[in-house]
Amino acid sequence: MYYLGIDIGSTTLKIALLDESGRLIYSDYRRHNANIMQTAAGMASALYNSFGNIEFQITITGSVGMGYAERFGLDFVQEVVAAAEFIQQRHPDVHTFIDMGGEDSKMIFFEQGKVPDIRMNGNCAGGTGAFIDQMATLLNIDVSRLSDLAAQAQTVYPIASRCGVFSKTDIQNLISRNVSKADIAASVFHAVALQVVSALTHGTDIKPNVFFCGGPFAFLPELHKHFRSVLQIDETVCILPDKAELIPSQGCALMAQRQQEARSFSLLQVLHTVRFHKETGNTLVSGRLPALFADRAEFDAWEASKKAVSVPTGNLQPGLNRCYLGVDSGSTTTKIVLLNEQGELVYKDYRRNNGNSFQTFLSALQDLKTTAAANGSEIQFAGSAATGYGENLLKTAFNLQYGIVETIAHFMAARHLKPDVSFVLDIGGQDMKAIFIENGSIRRIEINEACSSGCGSFIETFARMLQHPVEEFARMACMAKQPCDLGTRCTVFMNSKVKQAMREGAAVEDIAAGFSYSVIKNCLFKVMKLKDVKELGDNIVVQGGTFKNKSIVRALEKMTGRDVLFTDIPELMGAYGAALYAREQNQKQA
């Protein structure tokens, strides 16, 4: 009799075959790319070629494993339980167990005479293999090269360790400063180690011996080195076993061995099942949401009705122009607005920072000067104000008159266009702000913290992954007939859900519309923790570059039952509010 442990994770499928003595005699590890049955068929064929039609007992584990265990009537154990079984049988001297998978990380603390203390990450990808994969993609290298590069590093830089999108900004900043890929790779590993340790220890001491397992540790030796550095321990108290990626699957096989009366299967039975059994059960195909628009005619009528809301505009005049400058220096972009004495928008500029807010703003001012000169105009700044991440830097460096908190700038812009506004939702590249207004004053403000799911970068990432420009992705969403319900997952984790939807035949436009719903669900239920849409009032204004995507505006209307106001320059509303503030302050002093 043989014993087979199967670990079906979010990104990989692992099997471990033990003989009657408990010795590992065969293993396989493959990325499944959401094609789990096809991957399993390939693994079963390879096993058959090595052993023929053997019989074995099976136990399954893994984040995706439970559904398959239920589907095929197999025994299932939670992966930390399987890992704990392996440790207790094979390494009873271990005190701390650290495991990293594709979309999860885990710690188990063992104490003599006590039940193992199990910790797992939540719904964030920081400290997981998927996070490392995304960073490798950003550097345009294969993930297997990260370890070799990190071994050559001279310096470790601090980067965001919690969210893949925030880390992306930090890394782009390092790239713009010509920091070597070797130093960036080491910085990624160090950030992962910090995230796992800080998120899962919760004040518990990590005592030797420390056991490491999971694919990232198995295939990225430098990652293990950075964990030792963060934990301040040496190799003598660390255990990194051969085939560290197979520990939960080996634990499963050991548990199967203990169940003497368990059902056994022949390998031909298994091979036939994975080749010909059609997957059933709840799938994304059955999880659909209402279409954003019934047809093109409804979309055209809706779009025409929204065009009535526009910011008053004018032109730079030949000669002297007294203007008010507003600048919004954001995490990924810099926005400039120029208002004349009448409050009309006479100039605007929107550009990416590329990791250097100072140089970006300087270049924008030079372009403004060139444009004015070509028109025979001379600009005199009657007032100026900065807002956003780079507010203090630009205010000090360029001697701007005022600095204004971002939420106040967005509130002023919304109130100027709709005096009775009751709620403002601003979604930028990496942040979102929800402003609740009562009787013309701010009553409450909610902002996202360490998660960027639902922000502009979230949509950009998946538009690129599906090989569509963001603008086209937005248009496709508006025409979707059956939007997918993708939930409100972390940006990095959403990747596996999208692959699953595609594998089950979802059209790209249905996935695009699903993202629009996901953005709004994230805002309403994760960030604001809304219990009743009545809290938003009847006069909703949306701002931020994300709302250039009209499918997201429509998703908000669908989910709240409210008519939503947005302008023709949603991405500039922070800068617009700053310019209005500068104009208002100077008029008060006049």
Coordinates of C-alpha atoms in Angstrom, one line a residue, residues 328 389 405-408 410 423-428 431-435 445-448 523 527-528 543:
D328 CA -2.0 68.1 -6.7
Y389 CA 1.6 63.5 -1.1
V405 CA -5.1 68.9 3.1
E406 CA -6.2 66.6 0.2
T407 CA -9.6 65.8 1.6
I408 CA -10.4 69.6 2.0
H410 CA -11.6 67.6 -2.9
F423 CA -21.0 62.7 -0.2
V424 CA -17.7 62.8 -2.1
L425 CA -15.8 59.7 -3.2
D426 CA -12.3 60.2 -4.5
I427 CA -10.3 57.3 -5.9
G428 CA -6.8 57.9 -7.0
D431 CA -5.7 55.7 -2.3
M432 CA -9.3 56.5 -1.8
K433 CA -11.1 59.0 0.3
A434 CA -14.8 59.0 1.3
I435 CA -16.1 62.3 2.6
I445 CA -13.8 61.0 6.5
E446 CA -12.8 57.5 5.7
I447 CA -9.6 56.5 3.8
N448 CA -8.0 53.3 2.8
C523 CA -15.1 51.3 -1.3
V527 CA -13.1 50.9 3.4
M528 CA -16.3 52.6 4.6
Q543 CA -13.6 62.5 -8.3

